[in-house]
Short mmCIF file of C-alpha atoms (C1' of nucleotides) in Angstrom, two decimals:
data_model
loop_
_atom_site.label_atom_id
_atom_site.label_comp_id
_atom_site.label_asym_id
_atom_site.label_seq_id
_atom_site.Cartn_x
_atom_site.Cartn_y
_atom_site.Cartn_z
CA UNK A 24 0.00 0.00 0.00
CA UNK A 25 1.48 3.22 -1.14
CA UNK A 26 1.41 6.51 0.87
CA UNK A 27 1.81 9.56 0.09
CA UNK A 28 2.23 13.43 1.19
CA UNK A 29 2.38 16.52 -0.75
CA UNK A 30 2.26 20.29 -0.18
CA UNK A 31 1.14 21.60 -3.24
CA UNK A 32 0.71 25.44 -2.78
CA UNK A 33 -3.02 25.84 -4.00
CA UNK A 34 -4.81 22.84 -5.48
CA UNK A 35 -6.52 25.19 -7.99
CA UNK A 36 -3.75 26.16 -9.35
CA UNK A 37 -2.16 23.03 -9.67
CA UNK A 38 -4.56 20.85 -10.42
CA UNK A 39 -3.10 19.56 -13.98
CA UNK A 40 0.52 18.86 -12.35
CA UNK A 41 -1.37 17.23 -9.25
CA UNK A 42 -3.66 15.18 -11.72
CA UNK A 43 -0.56 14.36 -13.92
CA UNK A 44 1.40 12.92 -10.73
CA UNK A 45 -1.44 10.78 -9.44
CA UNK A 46 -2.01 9.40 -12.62
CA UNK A 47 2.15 8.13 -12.83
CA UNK A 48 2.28 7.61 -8.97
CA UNK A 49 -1.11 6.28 -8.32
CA UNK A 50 -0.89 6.33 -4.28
CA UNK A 51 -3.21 4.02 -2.73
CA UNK A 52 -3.71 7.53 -0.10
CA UNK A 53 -2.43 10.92 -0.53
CA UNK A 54 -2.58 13.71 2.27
CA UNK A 55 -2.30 17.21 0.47
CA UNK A 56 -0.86 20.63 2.25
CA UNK A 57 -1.85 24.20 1.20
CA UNK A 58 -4.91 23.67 -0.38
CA UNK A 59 -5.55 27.09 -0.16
CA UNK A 60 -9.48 26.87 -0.71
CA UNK A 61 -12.66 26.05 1.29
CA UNK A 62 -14.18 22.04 0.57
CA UNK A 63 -16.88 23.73 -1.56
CA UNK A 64 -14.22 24.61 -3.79
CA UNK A 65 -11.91 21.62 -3.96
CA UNK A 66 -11.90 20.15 -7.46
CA UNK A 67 -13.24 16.57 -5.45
CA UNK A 68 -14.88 15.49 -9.19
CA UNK A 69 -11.47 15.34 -10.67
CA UNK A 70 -9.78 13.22 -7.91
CA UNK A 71 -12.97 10.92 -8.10
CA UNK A 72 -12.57 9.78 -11.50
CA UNK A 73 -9.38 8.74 -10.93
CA UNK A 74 -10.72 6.62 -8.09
CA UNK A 75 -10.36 8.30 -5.07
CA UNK A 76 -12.59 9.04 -2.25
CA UNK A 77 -11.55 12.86 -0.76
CA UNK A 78 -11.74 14.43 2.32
CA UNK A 79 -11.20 17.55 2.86
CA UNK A 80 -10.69 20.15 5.65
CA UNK A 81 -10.42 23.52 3.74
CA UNK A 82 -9.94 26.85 4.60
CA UNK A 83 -10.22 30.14 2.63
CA UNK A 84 -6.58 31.53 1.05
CA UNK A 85 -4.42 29.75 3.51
CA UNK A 86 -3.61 26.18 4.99
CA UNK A 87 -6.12 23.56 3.84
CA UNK A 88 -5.57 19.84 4.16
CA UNK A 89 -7.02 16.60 2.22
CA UNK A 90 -7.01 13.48 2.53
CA UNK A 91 -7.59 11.45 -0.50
CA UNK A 92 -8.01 7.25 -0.68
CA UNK A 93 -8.98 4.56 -3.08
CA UNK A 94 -10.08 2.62 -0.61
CA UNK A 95 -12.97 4.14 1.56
CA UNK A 96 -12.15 5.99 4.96
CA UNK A 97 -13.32 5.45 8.87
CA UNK A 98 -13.37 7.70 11.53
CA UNK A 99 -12.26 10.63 9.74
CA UNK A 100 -10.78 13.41 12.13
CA UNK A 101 -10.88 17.18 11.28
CA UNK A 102 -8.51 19.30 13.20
CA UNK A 103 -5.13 18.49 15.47
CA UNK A 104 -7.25 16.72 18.63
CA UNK A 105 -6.59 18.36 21.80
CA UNK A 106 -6.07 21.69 20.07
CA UNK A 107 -7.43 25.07 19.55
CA UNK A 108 -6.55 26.10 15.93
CA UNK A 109 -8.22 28.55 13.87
CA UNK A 110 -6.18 27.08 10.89
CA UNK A 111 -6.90 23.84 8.84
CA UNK A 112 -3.78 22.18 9.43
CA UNK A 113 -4.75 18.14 10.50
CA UNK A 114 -7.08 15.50 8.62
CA UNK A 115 -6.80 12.27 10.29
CA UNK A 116 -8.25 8.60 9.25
CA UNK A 117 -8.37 5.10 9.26
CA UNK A 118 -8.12 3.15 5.90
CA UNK A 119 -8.83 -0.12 5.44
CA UNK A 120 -8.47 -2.01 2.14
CA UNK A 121 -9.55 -5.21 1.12
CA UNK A 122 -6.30 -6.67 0.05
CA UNK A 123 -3.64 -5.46 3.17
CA UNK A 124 -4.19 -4.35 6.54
CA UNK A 125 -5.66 -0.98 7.95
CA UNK A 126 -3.50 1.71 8.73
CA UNK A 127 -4.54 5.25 10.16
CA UNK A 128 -3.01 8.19 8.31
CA UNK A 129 -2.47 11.49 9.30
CA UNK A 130 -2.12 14.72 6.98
CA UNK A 131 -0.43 17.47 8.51
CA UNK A 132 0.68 21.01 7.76
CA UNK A 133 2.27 21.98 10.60
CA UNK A 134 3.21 26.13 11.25
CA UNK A 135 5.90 27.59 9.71
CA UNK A 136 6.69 29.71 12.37
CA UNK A 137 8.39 33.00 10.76
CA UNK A 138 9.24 35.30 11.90
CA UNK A 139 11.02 33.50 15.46
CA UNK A 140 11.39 34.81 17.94
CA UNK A 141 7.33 36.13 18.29
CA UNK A 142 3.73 34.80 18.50
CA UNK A 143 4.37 33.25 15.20
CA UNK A 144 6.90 30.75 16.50
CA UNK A 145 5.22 30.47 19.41
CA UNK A 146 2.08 28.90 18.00
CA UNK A 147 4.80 26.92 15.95
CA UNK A 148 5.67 25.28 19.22
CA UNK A 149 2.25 24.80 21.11
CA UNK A 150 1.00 23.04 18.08
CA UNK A 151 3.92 20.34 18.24
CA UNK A 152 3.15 20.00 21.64
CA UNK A 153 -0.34 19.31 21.11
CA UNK A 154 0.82 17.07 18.05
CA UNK A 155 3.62 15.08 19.98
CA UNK A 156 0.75 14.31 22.76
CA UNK A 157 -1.94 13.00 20.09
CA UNK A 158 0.92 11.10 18.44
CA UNK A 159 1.84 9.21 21.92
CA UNK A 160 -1.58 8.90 22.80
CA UNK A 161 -1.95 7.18 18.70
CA UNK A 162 0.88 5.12 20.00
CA UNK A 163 -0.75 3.46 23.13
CA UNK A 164 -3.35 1.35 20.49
CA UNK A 165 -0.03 -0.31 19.52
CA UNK A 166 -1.26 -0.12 15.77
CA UNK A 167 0.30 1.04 12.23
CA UNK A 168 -0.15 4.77 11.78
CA UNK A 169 1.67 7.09 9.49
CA UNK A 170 1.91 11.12 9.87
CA UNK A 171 2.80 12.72 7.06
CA UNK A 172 3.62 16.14 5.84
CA UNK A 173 4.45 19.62 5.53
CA UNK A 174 6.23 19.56 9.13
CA UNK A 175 8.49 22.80 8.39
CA UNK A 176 10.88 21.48 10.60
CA UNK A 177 14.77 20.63 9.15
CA UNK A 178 15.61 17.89 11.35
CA UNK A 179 19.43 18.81 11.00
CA UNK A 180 22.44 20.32 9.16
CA UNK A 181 21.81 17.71 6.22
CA UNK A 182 18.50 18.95 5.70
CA UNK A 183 19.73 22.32 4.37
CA UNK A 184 21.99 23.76 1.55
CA UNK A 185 23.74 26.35 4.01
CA UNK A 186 22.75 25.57 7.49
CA UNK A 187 24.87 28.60 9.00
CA UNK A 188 22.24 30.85 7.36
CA UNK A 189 19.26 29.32 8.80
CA UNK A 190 20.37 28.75 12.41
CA UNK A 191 17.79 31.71 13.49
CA UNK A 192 15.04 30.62 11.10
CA UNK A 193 11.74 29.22 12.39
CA UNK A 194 12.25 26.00 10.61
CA UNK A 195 16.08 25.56 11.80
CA UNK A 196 15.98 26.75 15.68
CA UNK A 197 16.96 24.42 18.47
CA UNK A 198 13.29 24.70 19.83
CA UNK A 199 12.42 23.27 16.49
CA UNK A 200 14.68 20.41 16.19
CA UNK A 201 14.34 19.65 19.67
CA UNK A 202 10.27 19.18 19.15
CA UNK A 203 10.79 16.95 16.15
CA UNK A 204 13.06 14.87 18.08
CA UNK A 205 10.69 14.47 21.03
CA UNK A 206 8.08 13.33 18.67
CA UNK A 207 10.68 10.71 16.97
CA UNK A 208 11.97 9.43 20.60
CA UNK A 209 8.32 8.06 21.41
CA UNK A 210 9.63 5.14 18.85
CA UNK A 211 8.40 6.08 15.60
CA UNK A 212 10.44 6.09 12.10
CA UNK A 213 11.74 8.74 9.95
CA UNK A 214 10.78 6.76 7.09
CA UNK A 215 12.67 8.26 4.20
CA UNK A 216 16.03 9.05 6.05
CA UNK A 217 15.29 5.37 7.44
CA UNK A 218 15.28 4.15 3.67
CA UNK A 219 17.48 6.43 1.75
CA UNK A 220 19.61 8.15 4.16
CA UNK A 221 19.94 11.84 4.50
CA UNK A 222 21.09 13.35 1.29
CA UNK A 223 17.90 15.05 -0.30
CA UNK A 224 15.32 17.88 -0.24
CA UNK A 225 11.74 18.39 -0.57
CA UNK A 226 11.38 21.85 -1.15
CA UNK A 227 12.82 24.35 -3.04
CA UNK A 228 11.93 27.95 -2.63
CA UNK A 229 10.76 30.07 -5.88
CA UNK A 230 13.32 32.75 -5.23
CA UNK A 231 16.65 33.03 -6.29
CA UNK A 232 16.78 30.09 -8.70
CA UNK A 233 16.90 27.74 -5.56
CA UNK A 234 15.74 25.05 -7.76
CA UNK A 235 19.11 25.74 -10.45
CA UNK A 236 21.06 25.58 -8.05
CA UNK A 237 19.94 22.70 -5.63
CA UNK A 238 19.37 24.99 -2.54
CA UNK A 239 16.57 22.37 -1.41
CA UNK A 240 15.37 21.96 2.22
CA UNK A 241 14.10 18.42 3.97
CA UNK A 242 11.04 19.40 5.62
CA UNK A 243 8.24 17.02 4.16
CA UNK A 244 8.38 13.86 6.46
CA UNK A 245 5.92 10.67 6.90
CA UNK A 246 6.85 9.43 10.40
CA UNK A 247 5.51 5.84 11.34
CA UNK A 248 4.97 3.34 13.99
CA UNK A 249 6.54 0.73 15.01
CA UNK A 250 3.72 -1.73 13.42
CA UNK A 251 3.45 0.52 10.36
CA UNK A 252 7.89 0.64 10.39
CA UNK A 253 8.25 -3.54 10.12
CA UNK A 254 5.77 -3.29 7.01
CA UNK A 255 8.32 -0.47 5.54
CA UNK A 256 8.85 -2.10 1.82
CA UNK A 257 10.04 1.26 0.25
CA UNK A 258 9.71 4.74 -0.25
CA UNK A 259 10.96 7.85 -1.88
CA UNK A 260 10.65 11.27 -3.09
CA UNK A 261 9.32 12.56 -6.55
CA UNK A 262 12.02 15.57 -7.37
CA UNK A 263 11.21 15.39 -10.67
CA UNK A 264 7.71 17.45 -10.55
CA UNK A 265 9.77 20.19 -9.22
CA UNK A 266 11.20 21.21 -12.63
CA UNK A 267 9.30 24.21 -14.07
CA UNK A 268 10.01 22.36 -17.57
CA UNK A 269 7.72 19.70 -16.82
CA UNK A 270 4.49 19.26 -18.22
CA UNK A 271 2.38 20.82 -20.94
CA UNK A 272 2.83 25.09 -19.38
CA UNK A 273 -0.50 24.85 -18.28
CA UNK A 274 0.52 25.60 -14.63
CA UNK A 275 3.91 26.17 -12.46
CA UNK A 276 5.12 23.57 -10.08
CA UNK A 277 4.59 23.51 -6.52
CA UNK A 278 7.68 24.32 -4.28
CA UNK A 279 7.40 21.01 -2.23
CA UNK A 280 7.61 17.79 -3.87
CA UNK A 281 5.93 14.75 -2.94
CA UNK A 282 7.13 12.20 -0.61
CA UNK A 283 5.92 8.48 -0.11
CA UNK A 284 6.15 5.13 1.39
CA UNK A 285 5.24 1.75 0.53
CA UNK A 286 3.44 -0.78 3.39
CA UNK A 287 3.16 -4.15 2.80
"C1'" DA B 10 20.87 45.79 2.63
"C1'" DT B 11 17.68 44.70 -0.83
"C1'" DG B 12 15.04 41.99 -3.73
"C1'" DG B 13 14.24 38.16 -5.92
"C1'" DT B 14 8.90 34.36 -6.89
"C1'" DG B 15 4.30 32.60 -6.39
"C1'" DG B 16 -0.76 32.20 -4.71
"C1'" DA B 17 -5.08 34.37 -3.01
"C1'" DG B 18 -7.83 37.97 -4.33
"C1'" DC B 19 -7.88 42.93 -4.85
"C1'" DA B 20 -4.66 45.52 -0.53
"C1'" DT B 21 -1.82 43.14 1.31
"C1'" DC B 22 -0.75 38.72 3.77
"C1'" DC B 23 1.68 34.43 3.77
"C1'" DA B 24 5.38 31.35 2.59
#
DNA sequence: ATGGTGGAGCATCCA
């Protein structure tokens, strides 16, 4: 069973690129960051002829998550449990397919955080909190789970092109990399780094020809459980859709690229 | 030190 994450800066906007990659890819589940429009306005029709089954927690301009599965979805959650967030930032559920065993999945697009220090960051923080307590309390059922996402967090030096200029960034700081570690250290997996070590990005920013020049960031992550970690059969990341020079012109790329694992 | 890009939606805010 293949699952997927992908921040894809505005799902209108993107929709042929996000179409194109589902058709190559074709994720058994995909959680999608930045949807950037309310559920009355995601393109759900489009998704559903392709097979999938979408769920959606939008909000207006910003944030936005989805949650989309071939195979139908239980006990779908809407919004980081625990937590008082104005933002759309955590779709939760349980999938179960015919052919392998369930798994929950979470979607999340956690805060960026800029500018740090300030109220900005400090949301960053209280929202890890609340996420590192849902994820041990997910941990006491003792079944296979899998966040994934838009976590904004660079684990550490390898995850950046020049880490001395990000040491005071939101997505770099101590407090940062300290949270993500105390979320890893209740025994789940960093799947990809697990897989294919440490050497690659997930995002590239728009400015300064980032892209050209390979001045990525490793920020997209699918963290799993132990039960979910000993069906780990592979996993990756799709680069490729980050080229502008891809596809027909019809739209630009997103500045994340999407990330995935497979499950027996 | 500044600006460089992109999306939402129409003046800026966010990343």
């Amino acid at each position: 069973m293949k699952i997927a994450s992908w921040n894809v800066n505005s799902v209108g906007a993107r929709l042929p690129r996000v179409l194109d990659w589902f058709r190559a890819a074709e994720p058994d589940v995909c959680v999608l960051q930045e949807i950037k429009c309310v559920d009355e306005k995601f393109p759900a029709e489009a998704f559903e002829d392709l097979g999938y089954n979408c769920y959606v927690y939008g909000q207006k301009s910003y944030n936005g998550v989805a949650l989309l599965s071939k195979h139908p979805a239980e006990d779908v959650i809407r919004g980081l449990p625990g937590f008082e967030d104005e933002n759309s930032r955590y779709i939760e559920a349980l999938i179960v397919p015919e052919d392998a065993e369930a798994v929950r999945v979470g979607g999340l697009y956690l805060p960026n955080g800029n500018p740090a220090p300030g109220p900005k960051y400090d949301y960053k923080l209280a929202w890890m909190e609340a996420f590192e307590r849902h994820a041990a309390r997910l941990l006491e059922d003792e079944e296979s789970f899998v966040l994934a996402g838009d976590y904004n967090v660079i684990p550490e030096p390898s995850g950046v092109y020049a880490p001395d200029r990000w040491v005071d960034d939101a997505l770099f700081r101590l407090e940062s990399r300290q949270a993500y570690r105390r979320i890893l250290n209740h025994g789940l997996t960093d799947a990809l780094p697990h897989l294919i070590g440490h050497d690659y990005y997930t995002f590239w920013d728009y400015q300064r020809g980032a892209w050209g020049k390979n001045n990525g960031l490793r920020i997209d992550h699918l963290l799993l459980s132990p039960q979910a970690a000993d069906r780990l059969e592979g996993g990756g990341v799709d680069a490729d859709v980050r080229d502008p020079e891809q596809g027909d012109g019809s739209c630009k790329p997103s500045d994340h690229v999407p990330v995935w694992v497979e499950l027996g």
